C-alpha cells in the first residue's frame, strides 16, 4: 500500500469504510474472473494492476490496470472494474471506481507534480458522465484529468 | 436473465475498457493530448503549482513512511528543505515565520543540529495552516518522518553503539 486514508461508502448505511489498495502480483491475475470483474485480467500482466480491498480483508472489490508514461507525465488507465455485487441497485458499496481513479491520480501526482495527468478513453456514451462526475477534460476522444482538477479529485476521496 | 436497468448503467459507468487496439491510435491521441495540455499548463496559476508540489511532497512522505526504506533523497531534512523551497523564495522568511533564527534553521537543514520538539510543533502548525488550501494533512506526518529517520539511523549504526551499550546493560532480575 502506498497511500492510506481512502474510504468507500456502505450503500445501505452511508457509513465510510476504510480501504487499502495493493499491487496485484502477476500470478494473482488469473484469479480475477471475467464473470465478477468484467474483463480478462490475465492479459494485463505487462501493466500495473492494483486491487481495492476493505482494510484487513483480502477480497478485491475493484481492480484497475494502468500504463505509466513518464515521458508524457501521464498515467493512462487501461481497465477499471467494480466487482459484480457492487453494481446496480443492490450494490453493497459505493465509490469504488472513484477511489481507484483517485489512487491513479495520487500516483501521477507523486511522480509528476504539477505536470501530472491521468487519461482514459471510455465509450462515447459515458464520456460526458465522466466529465461531469470527475471534472475531466476531453481532447479528441481522450478524457484527461490534470492539475488543478486532479487535486480536487484526490481531496474528494481522501479522509482524515 | 434480465438484468435490472441500474446494473446495466453501473456496468457501463464503472467497468471501463480504455485499452488501445493500435499503436497508431495511441500515438495520435498522445500527440493531441500533449499539445492541449501544454497549452493548458501555460494557464496554471502559481498557487495551483504550489498546491500540486505540496501535495506531491506529502504523497512522497507518505510513501516513504509506508515503504520503510531509507536513502539520502528521502529524509526529514530533505523533505523540510523541499517544503520551504515550495512556499518561500528565501529560507530566512520561513525562519522568521516560525520564530527561529536563520542560523538555527540552516543548522537543522544541514544536519548539524537536531530539530527540537518546539521546532517540530511549529512545523506541524505551519503545515496545517498551509495545507488548508491544499488538502488533507496528517498532523503527525513530520514527527513520523523524523522518528522513522531516527529508527533507521539507529539500526544502521548498530555496530557502533551496540557493543558499548550491551556491556552497560545488566539484567539483575531475569524472568
Short mmCIF file of C-alpha atoms in Angstrom, two decimals:
data_model
loop_
_atom_site.label_atom_id
_atom_site.label_comp_id
_atom_site.label_asym_id
_atom_site.label_seq_id
_atom_site.Cartn_x
_atom_site.Cartn_y
_atom_site.Cartn_z
CA UNK A 1 0.00 0.00 0.00
CA UNK A 2 1.49 3.35 -0.96
CA UNK A 3 -1.13 5.78 0.31
CA UNK A 4 -3.62 5.49 3.12
CA UNK A 5 -6.74 7.37 4.16
CA UNK A 6 -9.13 6.36 1.42
CA UNK A 7 -12.71 5.27 2.04
CA UNK A 8 -15.61 3.72 0.16
CA UNK A 9 -19.19 4.04 1.38
CA UNK A 10 -21.54 1.31 2.58
CA UNK A 11 -24.61 1.86 0.39
CA UNK A 12 -27.25 0.87 2.98
CA UNK A 13 -25.89 2.98 5.86
CA UNK A 14 -23.75 5.59 4.04
CA UNK A 15 -21.04 4.68 6.53
CA UNK A 16 -17.45 5.31 5.32
CA UNK A 17 -15.36 2.15 5.17
CA UNK A 18 -11.54 2.37 5.16
CA UNK A 19 -9.92 0.62 2.22
CA UNK A 20 -6.43 -0.28 1.11
CA UNK A 21 -5.06 -0.57 -2.39
CA UNK A 22 -2.35 -3.08 -3.20
CA UNK A 23 -0.40 -4.00 -6.29
CA UNK A 24 -1.53 -7.29 -7.83
CA UNK A 25 1.13 -9.93 -8.47
CA UNK A 26 1.22 -11.36 -12.00
CA UNK A 27 0.43 -14.83 -10.65
CA UNK A 28 -2.70 -13.46 -8.97
CA UNK A 29 -4.25 -12.05 -12.17
CA UNK A 30 -5.79 -15.35 -13.24
CA UNK A 31 -7.80 -15.45 -10.01
CA UNK A 32 -9.94 -12.49 -11.08
CA UNK A 33 -12.77 -13.99 -13.12
CA UNK A 34 -14.36 -12.22 -16.05
CA UNK A 35 -17.74 -13.05 -14.54
CA UNK A 36 -17.07 -11.00 -11.41
CA UNK A 37 -14.59 -8.44 -12.73
CA UNK A 38 -15.83 -7.95 -16.30
CA UNK A 39 -12.53 -8.43 -18.15
CA UNK A 40 -9.81 -10.98 -18.78
CA UNK A 41 -7.27 -9.64 -16.27
CA UNK A 42 -4.60 -12.19 -17.15
CA UNK A 43 -4.00 -10.18 -20.33
CA UNK A 44 -2.79 -7.24 -18.17
CA UNK A 45 0.40 -8.96 -17.00
CA UNK A 46 2.63 -6.35 -18.68
CA UNK A 47 0.94 -3.49 -16.86
CA UNK A 48 0.50 -2.27 -13.29
CA UNK A 49 -2.65 -3.70 -11.74
CA UNK A 50 -3.99 -2.72 -8.31
CA UNK A 51 -6.81 -4.12 -6.21
CA UNK A 52 -9.02 -2.33 -3.72
CA UNK A 53 -9.82 -4.25 -0.55
CA UNK A 54 -11.51 -3.32 2.72
CA UNK A 55 -8.83 -2.84 5.38
CA UNK A 56 -7.66 -6.11 6.90
CA UNK A 57 -9.53 -8.22 4.32
CA UNK A 58 -8.38 -9.86 1.11
CA UNK A 59 -11.36 -9.86 -1.23
CA UNK A 60 -10.92 -7.43 -4.15
CA UNK A 61 -13.91 -5.12 -4.62
CA UNK A 62 -12.37 -3.34 -7.56
CA UNK A 63 -9.43 -3.54 -9.94
CA UNK A 64 -7.54 -1.02 -12.03
CA UNK A 65 -4.83 -1.50 -14.62
CA UNK A 66 -2.63 1.37 -15.74
CA UNK A 67 0.15 2.29 -18.11
CA UNK A 68 2.72 4.71 -16.68
CA UNK A 69 4.01 7.04 -19.41
CA UNK A 70 6.76 9.12 -17.72
CA UNK A 71 7.86 10.91 -20.89
CA UNK A 72 4.37 12.46 -21.02
CA UNK A 73 3.95 12.88 -17.23
CA UNK A 74 0.86 10.74 -17.61
CA UNK A 75 -0.82 7.59 -16.40
CA UNK A 76 -3.24 6.01 -18.83
CA UNK A 77 -5.95 3.98 -17.17
CA UNK A 78 -6.45 0.83 -19.25
CA UNK A 79 -9.14 -1.01 -17.32
CA UNK A 80 -11.33 -0.36 -14.32
CA UNK A 81 -13.70 -2.96 -12.91
CA UNK A 82 -16.00 -2.87 -9.93
CA UNK A 83 -16.93 -6.34 -8.64
CA UNK A 84 -20.33 -7.52 -9.83
CA UNK A 85 -22.06 -7.36 -6.42
CA UNK A 86 -21.21 -3.67 -6.18
CA UNK A 87 -23.06 -2.68 -9.33
CA UNK A 88 -26.72 -1.76 -9.69
CA UNK A 89 -29.49 -1.05 -7.19
CA UNK A 90 -28.45 -3.87 -4.84
CA UNK A 91 -24.83 -2.76 -4.58
CA UNK A 92 -23.14 -3.13 -1.20
CA UNK A 93 -20.52 -0.41 -1.52
CA UNK A 94 -20.29 2.83 -3.46
CA UNK A 95 -17.39 4.95 -4.74
CA UNK A 96 -15.13 2.02 -5.64
CA UNK A 97 -14.35 3.34 -9.14
CA UNK A 98 -13.89 6.89 -7.83
CA UNK A 99 -11.38 5.75 -5.21
CA UNK A 100 -9.45 3.76 -7.83
CA UNK A 101 -9.29 6.80 -10.14
CA UNK A 102 -8.20 8.97 -7.18
CA UNK A 103 -5.49 6.40 -6.43
CA UNK A 104 -4.18 6.61 -10.01
CA UNK A 105 -4.25 10.40 -9.60
CA UNK A 106 -2.11 10.14 -6.45
CA UNK A 107 0.47 8.00 -8.24
CA UNK A 108 0.56 10.52 -11.12
CA UNK A 109 0.91 13.46 -8.73
CA UNK A 110 3.62 11.76 -6.71
CA UNK A 111 5.60 11.05 -9.89
CA UNK A 112 4.96 14.16 -11.95
CA UNK A 113 3.94 17.01 -9.62
CA UNK A 114 2.18 19.91 -11.31
CA UNK A 115 2.53 18.19 -14.73
CA UNK A 116 0.58 15.13 -13.55
CA UNK A 117 -2.17 13.78 -15.76
CA UNK A 118 -4.34 10.70 -15.88
CA UNK A 119 -6.20 9.70 -19.01
CA UNK A 120 -8.75 7.20 -20.19
CA UNK A 121 -10.70 6.54 -23.33
CA UNK A 122 -14.19 5.36 -22.48
CA UNK A 123 -17.01 4.65 -24.86
CA UNK A 124 -18.72 7.75 -26.24
CA UNK A 125 -21.89 7.48 -24.16
CA UNK A 126 -20.13 7.74 -20.82
CA UNK A 127 -17.53 10.39 -21.70
CA UNK A 128 -19.99 13.14 -20.81
CA UNK A 129 -20.82 11.48 -17.49
CA UNK A 130 -17.12 11.23 -16.59
CA UNK A 131 -16.60 14.86 -17.50
CA UNK A 132 -19.43 15.78 -15.13
CA UNK A 133 -18.66 13.33 -12.36
CA UNK A 134 -14.86 13.67 -12.24
CA UNK A 135 -14.44 17.05 -13.94
CA UNK A 136 -12.38 15.51 -16.73
CA UNK A 137 -11.39 17.36 -19.91
CA UNK A 138 -11.81 15.93 -23.40
CA UNK A 139 -9.24 16.05 -26.19
CA UNK A 140 -10.47 14.24 -29.28
CA UNK A 141 -11.84 11.06 -27.77
CA UNK A 142 -9.47 11.00 -24.82
CA UNK A 143 -10.52 12.12 -21.35
CA UNK A 144 -7.92 13.55 -19.02
CA UNK A 145 -7.62 14.91 -15.54
CA UNK A 146 -4.89 17.41 -14.79
CA UNK A 147 -3.89 19.88 -12.10
CA UNK A 148 -5.80 21.58 -10.51
CA UNK A 149 -8.85 19.29 -11.07
CA UNK A 150 -6.70 16.27 -10.25
CA UNK A 151 -6.04 17.70 -6.78
CA UNK A 152 -9.75 18.22 -6.24
CA UNK A 153 -10.48 14.59 -7.09
CA UNK A 154 -7.80 13.37 -4.68
CA UNK A 155 -9.27 15.55 -1.95
CA UNK A 156 -12.79 14.30 -2.68
CA UNK A 157 -11.83 10.72 -1.82
CA UNK A 158 -9.28 11.48 0.92
CA UNK A 159 -10.28 11.38 4.57
CA UNK A 160 -8.65 12.11 7.91
CA UNK B 1 -31.98 -13.50 -17.48
CA UNK B 2 -32.97 -9.85 -17.40
CA UNK B 3 -30.51 -7.55 -15.70
CA UNK B 4 -32.04 -4.57 -13.94
CA UNK B 5 -31.51 -1.15 -15.53
CA UNK B 6 -29.22 0.09 -12.74
CA UNK B 7 -26.88 -2.86 -13.19
CA UNK B 8 -26.56 -2.07 -16.87
CA UNK B 9 -25.95 1.63 -16.10
CA UNK B 10 -23.41 0.94 -13.39
CA UNK B 11 -21.78 -1.72 -15.53
CA UNK B 12 -21.25 0.76 -18.34
CA UNK B 13 -20.23 3.54 -16.00
CA UNK B 14 -17.80 1.71 -13.72
CA UNK B 15 -16.33 -1.01 -15.91
CA UNK B 16 -14.12 0.86 -18.31
CA UNK B 17 -12.15 -0.70 -21.13
CA UNK B 18 -9.79 2.04 -22.20
CA UNK B 19 -7.16 -0.08 -23.93
CA UNK B 20 -5.82 0.83 -27.34
CA UNK B 21 -6.24 -1.52 -30.24
CA UNK B 22 -3.50 0.06 -32.32
CA UNK B 23 -0.19 1.85 -31.70
CA UNK B 24 -1.13 4.38 -34.38
CA UNK B 25 -4.27 5.40 -32.50
CA UNK B 26 -2.34 5.59 -29.21
CA UNK B 27 0.36 7.79 -30.72
CA UNK B 28 -2.10 10.10 -32.39
CA UNK B 29 -4.06 10.51 -29.11
CA UNK B 30 -0.80 11.15 -27.20
CA UNK B 31 0.27 13.93 -29.55
CA UNK B 32 -3.13 15.64 -29.49
CA UNK B 33 -3.39 15.39 -25.71
CA UNK B 34 0.13 16.68 -25.11
CA UNK B 35 -0.49 19.69 -27.36
CA UNK B 36 -3.69 20.52 -25.49
CA UNK B 37 -2.04 20.00 -22.10
CA UNK B 38 0.93 22.21 -22.88
CA UNK B 39 -1.50 25.00 -23.72
CA UNK B 40 -3.44 24.45 -20.50
CA UNK B 41 -0.23 24.30 -18.44
CA UNK B 42 0.58 27.85 -19.53
CA UNK B 43 -2.50 28.96 -17.65
CA UNK B 44 -1.67 27.20 -14.40
CA UNK B 45 -1.52 29.75 -11.60
CA UNK B 46 1.42 29.98 -9.21
CA UNK B 47 -0.97 28.95 -6.45
CA UNK B 48 -2.01 25.78 -8.31
CA UNK B 49 1.64 24.90 -8.96
CA UNK B 50 2.44 25.32 -5.26
CA UNK B 51 -0.62 23.30 -4.26
CA UNK B 52 0.42 20.49 -6.61
CA UNK B 53 4.00 20.48 -5.36
CA UNK B 54 2.92 20.47 -1.73
CA UNK B 55 0.52 17.60 -2.33
CA UNK B 56 3.29 15.79 -4.22
CA UNK B 57 5.65 16.27 -1.27
CA UNK B 58 3.03 14.97 1.15
CA UNK B 59 2.46 11.86 -1.01
CA UNK B 60 6.21 11.23 -1.26
CA UNK B 61 6.46 11.49 2.54
CA UNK B 62 3.55 9.05 2.98
CA UNK B 63 5.12 6.61 0.51
CA UNK B 64 8.44 6.92 2.32
CA UNK B 65 6.77 6.03 5.61
CA UNK B 66 4.90 3.11 4.09
CA UNK B 67 7.93 1.74 2.27
CA UNK B 68 10.12 1.59 5.39
CA UNK B 69 13.21 2.17 3.24
CA UNK B 70 15.73 5.00 3.66
CA UNK B 71 18.01 6.93 1.39
CA UNK B 72 19.59 10.38 1.29
CA UNK B 73 16.94 11.75 -1.05
CA UNK B 74 14.19 10.87 1.40
CA UNK B 75 14.85 12.17 4.87
CA UNK B 76 13.34 14.63 7.31
CA UNK B 77 15.78 17.39 6.34
CA UNK B 78 15.46 16.84 2.58
CA UNK B 79 11.65 16.99 2.91
CA UNK B 80 11.91 20.11 5.08
CA UNK B 81 14.15 21.81 2.54
CA UNK B 82 11.70 20.96 -0.25
CA UNK B 83 8.74 22.17 1.82
CA UNK B 84 10.35 25.54 2.48
CA UNK B 85 11.52 25.83 -1.14
CA UNK B 86 7.98 25.33 -2.47
CA UNK B 87 6.46 28.06 -0.31
CA UNK B 88 9.21 30.64 0.19
CA UNK B 89 11.61 32.43 -2.09
CA UNK B 90 14.04 32.83 0.80
CA UNK B 91 14.64 30.29 3.56
CA UNK B 92 15.09 33.13 6.09
CA UNK B 93 11.46 34.15 5.65
CA UNK B 94 10.34 30.72 6.84
CA UNK B 95 12.66 31.02 9.85
CA UNK B 96 11.04 34.38 10.64
CA UNK B 97 7.50 32.95 10.22
CA UNK B 98 8.14 30.16 12.70
CA UNK B 99 10.12 32.33 15.10
CA UNK B 100 13.57 30.80 14.92
CA UNK B 101 16.87 32.27 13.77
CA UNK B 102 18.07 31.69 10.19
CA UNK B 103 21.24 30.17 11.68
CA UNK B 104 19.30 27.58 13.64
CA UNK B 105 17.21 26.70 10.57
CA UNK B 106 20.34 26.32 8.49
CA UNK B 107 21.88 24.04 11.13
CA UNK B 108 18.77 21.84 11.15
CA UNK B 109 18.58 21.64 7.36
CA UNK B 110 22.27 20.77 7.08
CA UNK B 111 22.04 18.09 9.76
CA UNK B 112 24.31 19.99 12.15
CA UNK B 113 21.65 20.19 14.81
CA UNK B 114 18.65 18.05 15.78
CA UNK B 115 15.26 19.74 15.50
CA UNK B 116 13.81 20.44 18.94
CA UNK B 117 10.29 19.42 19.99
CA UNK B 118 9.36 23.09 19.82
CA UNK B 119 10.55 23.29 16.20
CA UNK B 120 8.63 20.13 15.25
CA UNK B 121 5.47 21.53 16.82
CA UNK B 122 5.90 24.81 14.98
CA UNK B 123 6.43 22.93 11.72
CA UNK B 124 3.29 20.90 12.38
CA UNK B 125 1.17 24.01 12.92
CA UNK B 126 2.75 25.80 9.94
CA UNK B 127 1.97 22.82 7.68
CA UNK B 128 -1.59 22.56 8.96
CA UNK B 129 -2.18 26.21 8.08
CA UNK B 130 -0.56 25.87 4.65
CA UNK B 131 -2.41 22.63 3.81
CA UNK B 132 -5.81 24.21 4.47
CA UNK B 133 -5.53 25.38 0.85
CA UNK B 134 -4.06 22.13 -0.43
CA UNK B 135 -5.80 19.10 1.06
CA UNK B 136 -5.78 16.68 3.96
CA UNK B 137 -2.70 16.85 6.13
CA UNK B 138 -1.94 14.33 8.81
CA UNK B 139 -0.74 16.24 11.90
CA UNK B 140 1.82 13.63 12.87
CA UNK B 141 3.44 13.43 9.42
CA UNK B 142 6.62 15.43 10.19
CA UNK B 143 7.03 13.65 13.53
CA UNK B 144 6.61 10.25 11.90
CA UNK B 145 9.18 11.04 9.21
CA UNK B 146 11.61 12.39 11.82
CA UNK B 147 11.32 9.30 14.02
CA UNK B 148 11.49 6.92 11.05
CA UNK B 149 14.84 8.57 10.24
CA UNK B 150 15.98 8.13 13.84
CA UNK B 151 15.00 4.47 13.88
CA UNK B 152 16.77 3.81 10.56
CA UNK B 153 19.87 5.69 11.65
CA UNK B 154 20.00 3.84 14.97
CA UNK B 155 19.59 0.44 13.37
CA UNK B 156 22.10 1.25 10.64
CA UNK B 157 24.74 2.21 13.20
CA UNK B 158 24.18 -0.78 15.49
CA UNK B 159 27.77 -1.93 15.10
CA UNK B 160 28.98 1.35 16.56
CA UNK B 161 26.77 1.61 19.63
CA UNK B 162 25.64 -1.92 20.40
CA UNK B 163 28.92 -3.34 21.86
CA UNK B 164 29.26 -0.47 24.37
CA UNK B 165 25.58 -0.48 25.34
CA UNK B 166 25.50 -4.25 25.74
CA UNK B 167 28.36 -4.03 28.25
CA UNK B 168 26.44 -1.43 30.27
CA UNK B 169 23.16 -3.32 30.43
CA UNK B 170 22.68 -5.80 33.26
CA UNK B 171 19.66 -7.98 33.94
CA UNK B 172 19.51 -8.33 37.72
CA UNK B 173 16.04 -9.86 37.69
CA UNK B 174 15.76 -12.42 34.87
CA UNK B 175 12.22 -13.61 34.09
#
